PDB file of C-alpha atoms in Angstrom:
ATOM      1  CA  UNK A   1       7.962 -26.232   1.267  1.00  0.00           C
ATOM      2  CA  UNK A   2       6.211 -29.253   2.726  1.00  0.00           C
ATOM      3  CA  UNK A   3       3.979 -28.656   5.718  1.00  0.00           C
ATOM      4  CA  UNK A   4       3.286 -31.336   8.266  1.00  0.00           C
ATOM      5  CA  UNK A   5      -0.458 -30.838   8.694  1.00  0.00           C
ATOM      6  CA  UNK A   6      -0.623 -33.626  11.265  1.00  0.00           C
ATOM      7  CA  UNK A   7       1.002 -31.348  13.830  1.00  0.00           C
ATOM      8  CA  UNK A   8      -1.411 -28.444  13.390  1.00  0.00           C
ATOM      9  CA  UNK A   9      -3.007 -27.245  16.610  1.00  0.00           C
ATOM     10  CA  UNK A  10      -5.950 -24.926  17.047  1.00  0.00           C
ATOM     11  CA  UNK A  11      -3.775 -22.213  18.608  1.00  0.00           C
ATOM     12  CA  UNK A  12      -1.165 -22.347  15.840  1.00  0.00           C
ATOM     13  CA  UNK A  13      -3.945 -22.120  13.268  1.00  0.00           C
ATOM     14  CA  UNK A  14      -5.480 -19.130  15.050  1.00  0.00           C
ATOM     15  CA  UNK A  15      -2.122 -17.345  15.045  1.00  0.00           C
ATOM     16  CA  UNK A  16      -1.665 -18.157  11.360  1.00  0.00           C
ATOM     17  CA  UNK A  17      -5.085 -16.759  10.490  1.00  0.00           C
ATOM     18  CA  UNK A  18      -4.404 -13.556  12.419  1.00  0.00           C
ATOM     19  CA  UNK A  19      -1.373 -12.936  10.202  1.00  0.00           C
ATOM     20  CA  UNK A  20      -3.356 -13.819   7.058  1.00  0.00           C
ATOM     21  CA  UNK A  21      -6.237 -11.516   7.950  1.00  0.00           C
ATOM     22  CA  UNK A  22      -3.818  -8.706   8.791  1.00  0.00           C
ATOM     23  CA  UNK A  23      -2.332  -8.965   5.293  1.00  0.00           C
ATOM     24  CA  UNK A  24      -5.797  -9.026   3.760  1.00  0.00           C
ATOM     25  CA  UNK A  25      -6.926  -6.015   5.793  1.00  0.00           C
ATOM     26  CA  UNK A  26      -3.892  -3.973   4.759  1.00  0.00           C
ATOM     27  CA  UNK A  27      -4.521  -4.916   1.144  1.00  0.00           C
ATOM     28  CA  UNK A  28      -8.174  -3.858   1.383  1.00  0.00           C
ATOM     29  CA  UNK A  29      -7.084  -0.530   2.871  1.00  0.00           C
ATOM     30  CA  UNK A  30      -4.802   0.063  -0.132  1.00  0.00           C
ATOM     31  CA  UNK A  31      -7.619  -0.895  -2.493  1.00  0.00           C
ATOM     32  CA  UNK A  32      -9.992   1.548  -0.820  1.00  0.00           C
ATOM     33  CA  UNK A  33      -7.432   4.359  -1.085  1.00  0.00           C
ATOM     34  CA  UNK A  34      -6.750   3.523  -4.742  1.00  0.00           C
ATOM     35  CA  UNK A  35     -10.432   3.615  -5.685  1.00  0.00           C
ATOM     36  CA  UNK A  36     -10.911   6.842  -3.729  1.00  0.00           C
ATOM     37  CA  UNK A  37      -7.988   8.380  -5.625  1.00  0.00           C
ATOM     38  CA  UNK A  38      -9.577   7.391  -8.947  1.00  0.00           C
ATOM     39  CA  UNK A  39     -12.864   8.987  -7.886  1.00  0.00           C
ATOM     40  CA  UNK A  40     -11.248  12.284  -6.901  1.00  0.00           C
ATOM     41  CA  UNK A  41      -9.129  12.492 -10.057  1.00  0.00           C
ATOM     42  CA  UNK A  42     -12.075  11.712 -12.312  1.00  0.00           C
ATOM     43  CA  UNK A  43     -14.096  14.505 -10.715  1.00  0.00           C
ATOM     44  CA  UNK A  44     -11.402  17.012 -11.688  1.00  0.00           C
ATOM     45  CA  UNK A  45     -10.936  15.552 -15.186  1.00  0.00           C
ATOM     46  CA  UNK A  46     -14.657  15.467 -15.980  1.00  0.00           C
ATOM     47  CA  UNK A  47     -15.057  19.022 -14.692  1.00  0.00           C
ATOM     48  CA  UNK A  48     -12.417  20.269 -17.146  1.00  0.00           C
ATOM     49  CA  UNK A  49     -13.781  18.105 -19.970  1.00  0.00           C
ATOM     50  CA  UNK A  50     -17.272  19.538 -19.520  1.00  0.00           C
ATOM     51  CA  UNK A  51     -15.895  23.084 -19.607  1.00  0.00           C
ATOM     52  CA  UNK A  52     -14.018  22.306 -22.840  1.00  0.00           C
ATOM     53  CA  UNK A  53     -17.108  20.686 -24.375  1.00  0.00           C
ATOM     54  CA  UNK A  54     -19.249  23.733 -23.545  1.00  0.00           C
ATOM     55  CA  UNK A  55     -16.631  26.091 -25.003  1.00  0.00           C
ATOM     56  CA  UNK A  56     -16.425  24.032 -28.192  1.00  0.00           C
ATOM     57  CA  UNK A  57     -20.202  23.984 -28.623  1.00  0.00           C
ATOM     58  CA  UNK A  58     -20.513  27.730 -28.000  1.00  0.00           C
ATOM     59  CA  UNK A  59     -17.754  28.466 -30.510  1.00  0.00           C
ATOM     60  CA  UNK A  60     -19.351  26.233 -33.117  1.00  0.00           C
ATOM     61  CA  UNK A  61     -22.696  28.028 -32.627  1.00  0.00           C
ATOM     62  CA  UNK A  62     -21.583  31.634 -32.373  1.00  0.00           C
ATOM     63  CA  UNK A  63     -17.866  31.809 -32.975  1.00  0.00           C
ATOM     64  CA  UNK A  64     -18.120  33.517 -36.355  1.00  0.00           C
ATOM     65  CA  UNK A  65     -17.599  36.889 -34.703  1.00  0.00           C
ATOM     66  CA  UNK A  66     -14.253  35.664 -33.328  1.00  0.00           C
ATOM     67  CA  UNK A  67     -13.016  33.847 -36.417  1.00  0.00           C
ATOM     68  CA  UNK A  68     -14.727  32.407 -39.463  1.00  0.00           C
ATOM     69  CA  UNK A  69     -12.966  29.096 -38.929  1.00  0.00           C
ATOM     70  CA  UNK A  70     -15.322  28.307 -36.041  1.00  0.00           C
ATOM     71  CA  UNK A  71     -18.273  28.249 -38.453  1.00  0.00           C
ATOM     72  CA  UNK A  72     -16.685  25.578 -40.635  1.00  0.00           C
ATOM     73  CA  UNK A  73     -17.815  21.979 -40.787  1.00  0.00           C
ATOM     74  CA  UNK A  74     -14.488  20.695 -39.447  1.00  0.00           C
ATOM     75  CA  UNK A  75     -14.748  22.515 -36.134  1.00  0.00           C
ATOM     76  CA  UNK A  76     -18.431  21.604 -35.748  1.00  0.00           C
ATOM     77  CA  UNK A  77     -17.607  17.929 -36.283  1.00  0.00           C
ATOM     78  CA  UNK A  78     -14.741  18.053 -33.777  1.00  0.00           C
ATOM     79  CA  UNK A  79     -16.958  19.808 -31.226  1.00  0.00           C
ATOM     80  CA  UNK A  80     -19.725  17.261 -31.758  1.00  0.00           C
ATOM     81  CA  UNK A  81     -17.409  14.250 -31.464  1.00  0.00           C
ATOM     82  CA  UNK A  82     -15.820  15.569 -28.279  1.00  0.00           C
ATOM     83  CA  UNK A  83     -19.197  16.374 -26.710  1.00  0.00           C
ATOM     84  CA  UNK A  84     -20.439  12.860 -27.428  1.00  0.00           C
ATOM     85  CA  UNK A  85     -17.206  11.427 -26.005  1.00  0.00           C
ATOM     86  CA  UNK A  86     -17.652  13.424 -22.791  1.00  0.00           C
ATOM     87  CA  UNK A  87     -21.184  12.074 -22.386  1.00  0.00           C
ATOM     88  CA  UNK A  88     -20.037   8.485 -22.957  1.00  0.00           C
ATOM     89  CA  UNK A  89     -17.024   8.690 -20.647  1.00  0.00           C
ATOM     90  CA  UNK A  90     -19.198  10.155 -17.873  1.00  0.00           C
ATOM     91  CA  UNK A  91     -21.608   7.251 -18.261  1.00  0.00           C
ATOM     92  CA  UNK A  92     -18.670   4.814 -18.146  1.00  0.00           C
ATOM     93  CA  UNK A  93     -17.254   6.353 -14.960  1.00  0.00           C
ATOM     94  CA  UNK A  94     -20.666   6.479 -13.268  1.00  0.00           C
ATOM     95  CA  UNK A  95     -21.065   2.751 -13.933  1.00  0.00           C
ATOM     96  CA  UNK A  96     -17.729   2.024 -12.229  1.00  0.00           C
ATOM     97  CA  UNK A  97     -18.898   3.668  -8.968  1.00  0.00           C
ATOM     98  CA  UNK A  98     -15.395   4.278  -7.641  1.00  0.00           C
ATOM     99  CA  UNK A  99     -16.535   6.228  -4.602  1.00  0.00           C
ATOM    100  CA  UNK A 100     -19.178   3.694  -3.556  1.00  0.00           C
ATOM    101  CA  UNK A 101     -16.781   0.789  -4.077  1.00  0.00           C
ATOM    102  CA  UNK A 102     -14.092   2.545  -2.034  1.00  0.00           C
ATOM    103  CA  UNK A 103     -16.557   2.990   0.828  1.00  0.00           C
ATOM    104  CA  UNK A 104     -17.680  -0.643   0.632  1.00  0.00           C
ATOM    105  CA  UNK A 105     -14.075  -1.864   0.711  1.00  0.00           C
ATOM    106  CA  UNK A 106     -13.419   0.434   3.690  1.00  0.00           C
ATOM    107  CA  UNK A 107     -16.268  -1.181   5.616  1.00  0.00           C
ATOM    108  CA  UNK A 108     -14.969  -4.584   4.542  1.00  0.00           C
ATOM    109  CA  UNK A 109     -11.574  -3.945   6.136  1.00  0.00           C
ATOM    110  CA  UNK A 110     -13.359  -2.877   9.335  1.00  0.00           C
ATOM    111  CA  UNK A 111     -15.237  -6.187   9.335  1.00  0.00           C
ATOM    112  CA  UNK A 112     -11.945  -8.014   8.878  1.00  0.00           C
ATOM    113  CA  UNK A 113     -10.444  -6.058  11.772  1.00  0.00           C
ATOM    114  CA  UNK A 114     -13.333  -7.242  13.938  1.00  0.00           C
ATOM    115  CA  UNK A 115     -12.508 -10.866  13.048  1.00  0.00           C
ATOM    116  CA  UNK A 116      -8.836 -10.245  13.839  1.00  0.00           C
ATOM    117  CA  UNK A 117      -9.722  -8.892  17.272  1.00  0.00           C
ATOM    118  CA  UNK A 118     -11.896 -11.913  17.980  1.00  0.00           C
ATOM    119  CA  UNK A 119      -9.075 -14.271  16.993  1.00  0.00           C
ATOM    120  CA  UNK A 120      -6.627 -12.347  19.181  1.00  0.00           C
ATOM    121  CA  UNK A 121      -9.094 -12.581  22.027  1.00  0.00           C
ATOM    122  CA  UNK A 122      -8.897 -16.372  21.773  1.00  0.00           C
ATOM    123  CA  UNK A 123      -5.118 -16.201  22.046  1.00  0.00           C
ATOM    124  CA  UNK A 124      -5.374 -13.878  25.045  1.00  0.00           C
ATOM    125  CA  UNK A 125      -7.774 -16.242  26.772  1.00  0.00           C
ATOM    126  CA  UNK A 126      -5.325 -19.077  26.273  1.00  0.00           C
ATOM    127  CA  UNK A 127      -2.720 -17.033  28.157  1.00  0.00           C
ATOM    128  CA  UNK A 128      -5.121 -16.451  31.036  1.00  0.00           C
ATOM    129  CA  UNK A 129      -5.549 -19.125  33.683  1.00  0.00           C
ATOM    130  CA  UNK A 130      -8.997 -17.878  34.655  1.00  0.00           C
ATOM    131  CA  UNK A 131     -10.397 -17.379  31.143  1.00  0.00           C
ATOM    132  CA  UNK A 132      -8.812 -20.297  29.298  1.00  0.00           C
ATOM    133  CA  UNK A 133     -11.297 -22.233  27.186  1.00  0.00           C
ATOM    134  CA  UNK A 134     -11.499 -25.900  26.397  1.00  0.00           C
ATOM    135  CA  UNK A 135     -10.181 -27.113  23.063  1.00  0.00           C
ATOM    136  CA  UNK A 136     -13.757 -27.743  21.943  1.00  0.00           C
ATOM    137  CA  UNK A 137     -14.698 -24.115  22.691  1.00  0.00           C
ATOM    138  CA  UNK A 138     -11.684 -22.863  20.761  1.00  0.00           C
ATOM    139  CA  UNK A 139     -12.633 -24.990  17.772  1.00  0.00           C
ATOM    140  CA  UNK A 140     -16.250 -23.879  17.796  1.00  0.00           C
ATOM    141  CA  UNK A 141     -15.355 -20.188  18.051  1.00  0.00           C
ATOM    142  CA  UNK A 142     -12.647 -20.519  15.414  1.00  0.00           C
ATOM    143  CA  UNK A 143     -15.003 -22.272  12.985  1.00  0.00           C
ATOM    144  CA  UNK A 144     -17.633 -19.578  13.549  1.00  0.00           C
ATOM    145  CA  UNK A 145     -15.122 -16.828  12.766  1.00  0.00           C
ATOM    146  CA  UNK A 146     -13.874 -18.661   9.661  1.00  0.00           C
ATOM    147  CA  UNK A 147     -17.442 -19.077   8.409  1.00  0.00           C
ATOM    148  CA  UNK A 148     -17.996 -15.332   8.764  1.00  0.00           C
ATOM    149  CA  UNK A 149     -14.662 -14.743   7.039  1.00  0.00           C
ATOM    150  CA  UNK A 150     -15.657 -16.851   4.021  1.00  0.00           C
ATOM    151  CA  UNK A 151     -19.008 -15.063   3.853  1.00  0.00           C
ATOM    152  CA  UNK A 152     -17.250 -11.679   3.826  1.00  0.00           C
ATOM    153  CA  UNK A 153     -15.008 -12.766   0.965  1.00  0.00           C
ATOM    154  CA  UNK A 154     -17.936 -14.001  -1.113  1.00  0.00           C
ATOM    155  CA  UNK A 155     -19.873 -10.752  -0.710  1.00  0.00           C
ATOM    156  CA  UNK A 156     -17.034  -8.406  -1.716  1.00  0.00           C
ATOM    157  CA  UNK A 157     -15.056  -7.831  -4.911  1.00  0.00           C
ATOM    158  CA  UNK A 158     -11.503  -9.075  -5.186  1.00  0.00           C
ATOM    159  CA  UNK A 159      -8.598  -6.688  -4.853  1.00  0.00           C
ATOM    160  CA  UNK A 160      -6.102  -6.093  -7.662  1.00  0.00           C
ATOM    161  CA  UNK A 161      -2.582  -7.583  -7.309  1.00  0.00           C
ATOM    162  CA  UNK A 162      -1.172  -4.044  -7.171  1.00  0.00           C
ATOM    163  CA  UNK A 163      -2.969  -3.461  -3.851  1.00  0.00           C
ATOM    164  CA  UNK A 164      -1.160  -6.429  -2.325  1.00  0.00           C
ATOM    165  CA  UNK A 165       2.174  -5.356  -3.822  1.00  0.00           C
ATOM    166  CA  UNK A 166       1.841  -1.821  -2.430  1.00  0.00           C
ATOM    167  CA  UNK A 167       0.860  -3.185   0.971  1.00  0.00           C
ATOM    168  CA  UNK A 168       3.829  -5.576   1.108  1.00  0.00           C
ATOM    169  CA  UNK A 169       6.223  -2.884  -0.094  1.00  0.00           C
ATOM    170  CA  UNK A 170       5.264  -0.577   2.756  1.00  0.00           C
ATOM    171  CA  UNK A 171       5.745  -3.372   5.280  1.00  0.00           C
ATOM    172  CA  UNK A 172       9.187  -4.308   3.949  1.00  0.00           C
ATOM    173  CA  UNK A 173      12.379  -3.017   5.507  1.00  0.00           C
ATOM    174  CA  UNK A 174      14.205  -0.367   3.461  1.00  0.00           C
ATOM    175  CA  UNK A 175      11.060   0.046   1.346  1.00  0.00           C
ATOM    176  CA  UNK A 176      12.449   3.284  -0.068  1.00  0.00           C
ATOM    177  CA  UNK A 177      15.168   1.254  -1.811  1.00  0.00           C
ATOM    178  CA  UNK A 178      12.762  -1.209  -3.414  1.00  0.00           C
ATOM    179  CA  UNK A 179      11.635  -1.009  -7.008  1.00  0.00           C
ATOM    180  CA  UNK A 180       8.844   1.478  -7.541  1.00  0.00           C
ATOM    181  CA  UNK A 181       5.409  -0.005  -8.220  1.00  0.00           C
ATOM    182  CA  UNK A 182       3.551   1.498 -11.171  1.00  0.00           C
ATOM    183  CA  UNK A 183      -0.231   1.418 -11.400  1.00  0.00           C
ATOM    184  CA  UNK A 184      -0.819  -0.318 -14.727  1.00  0.00           C
ATOM    185  CA  UNK A 185      -4.437  -1.224 -14.065  1.00  0.00           C
ATOM    186  CA  UNK A 186      -6.977  -0.590 -16.815  1.00  0.00           C
ATOM    187  CA  UNK A 187      -8.626   1.978 -14.556  1.00  0.00           C
ATOM    188  CA  UNK A 188      -5.478   4.059 -14.228  1.00  0.00           C
ATOM    189  CA  UNK A 189      -4.578   3.726 -17.919  1.00  0.00           C
ATOM    190  CA  UNK A 190      -7.995   5.069 -18.967  1.00  0.00           C
ATOM    191  CA  UNK A 191      -7.708   7.844 -16.378  1.00  0.00           C
ATOM    192  CA  UNK A 192      -4.219   8.839 -17.569  1.00  0.00           C
ATOM    193  CA  UNK A 193      -5.337   8.823 -21.204  1.00  0.00           C
ATOM    194  CA  UNK A 194      -8.138  11.261 -20.455  1.00  0.00           C
ATOM    195  CA  UNK A 195      -5.829  13.435 -18.369  1.00  0.00           C
ATOM    196  CA  UNK A 196      -3.513  13.749 -21.361  1.00  0.00           C
ATOM    197  CA  UNK A 197      -6.533  14.286 -23.619  1.00  0.00           C
ATOM    198  CA  UNK A 198      -7.827  17.353 -21.797  1.00  0.00           C
ATOM    199  CA  UNK A 199      -4.334  18.874 -21.882  1.00  0.00           C
ATOM    200  CA  UNK A 200      -3.580  18.170 -25.534  1.00  0.00           C
ATOM    201  CA  UNK A 201      -7.076  18.640 -27.000  1.00  0.00           C
ATOM    202  CA  UNK A 202      -7.021  22.457 -27.210  1.00  0.00           C
ATOM    203  CA  UNK A 203      -3.501  22.373 -28.637  1.00  0.00           C
ATOM    204  CA  UNK A 204      -4.250  19.682 -31.236  1.00  0.00           C
ATOM    205  CA  UNK A 205      -7.538  21.343 -32.236  1.00  0.00           C
ATOM    206  CA  UNK A 206      -5.797  24.679 -32.732  1.00  0.00           C
ATOM    207  CA  UNK A 207      -3.067  23.088 -34.854  1.00  0.00           C
ATOM    208  CA  UNK A 208      -5.634  21.289 -37.034  1.00  0.00           C
ATOM    209  CA  UNK A 209      -7.682  24.432 -37.587  1.00  0.00           C
ATOM    210  CA  UNK A 210      -4.659  26.549 -38.408  1.00  0.00           C
ATOM    211  CA  UNK A 211      -3.394  23.898 -40.823  1.00  0.00           C
ATOM    212  CA  UNK A 212      -6.733  23.966 -42.692  1.00  0.00           C
ATOM    213  CA  UNK A 213      -6.773  27.713 -43.243  1.00  0.00           C
TER     214      UNK A 213
END
């Protein structure tokens, strides 16, 4: 769709930016919630993984009284590999800093809300006979807000497309009838893999050990 930029006015541009910043703020809120969810789920997963790793190590060191199979090389290797994996995955998750990033994004959306309120204040002043500004004042204030907006964007990480999709879905009418959005981000795939791992690991290990008797 072609836009006639010659007819743009400062007030129409302010109104347009309010809508744009509202969309961005809602998207940042969804991003913050998504990262917070990852953080909470990883805490539970790593807790269980550490328990399993400790149990495996203890069985490999003193499990001969329970069953001789725990003294074999196969079980010791499996216990060692899993323990190393737990250490590496914890290091990987710590580097991602989900909780800190979620908090930073939360503060970012608050900063955006502040810009939105300042833009709305300009529109309110235009509707007030006593507080109406000159066009030059509107332009100066608008440019100041846009400069701060660009600075905020440069100093924060980009959101994932799924955050925007979730935000738009919730705003849509009859959102319950829309196609469900699945989180296929790398973060969620790795998280889901490890969730399945901690459930299947004891079962698979038992099957392998029984098969080698």
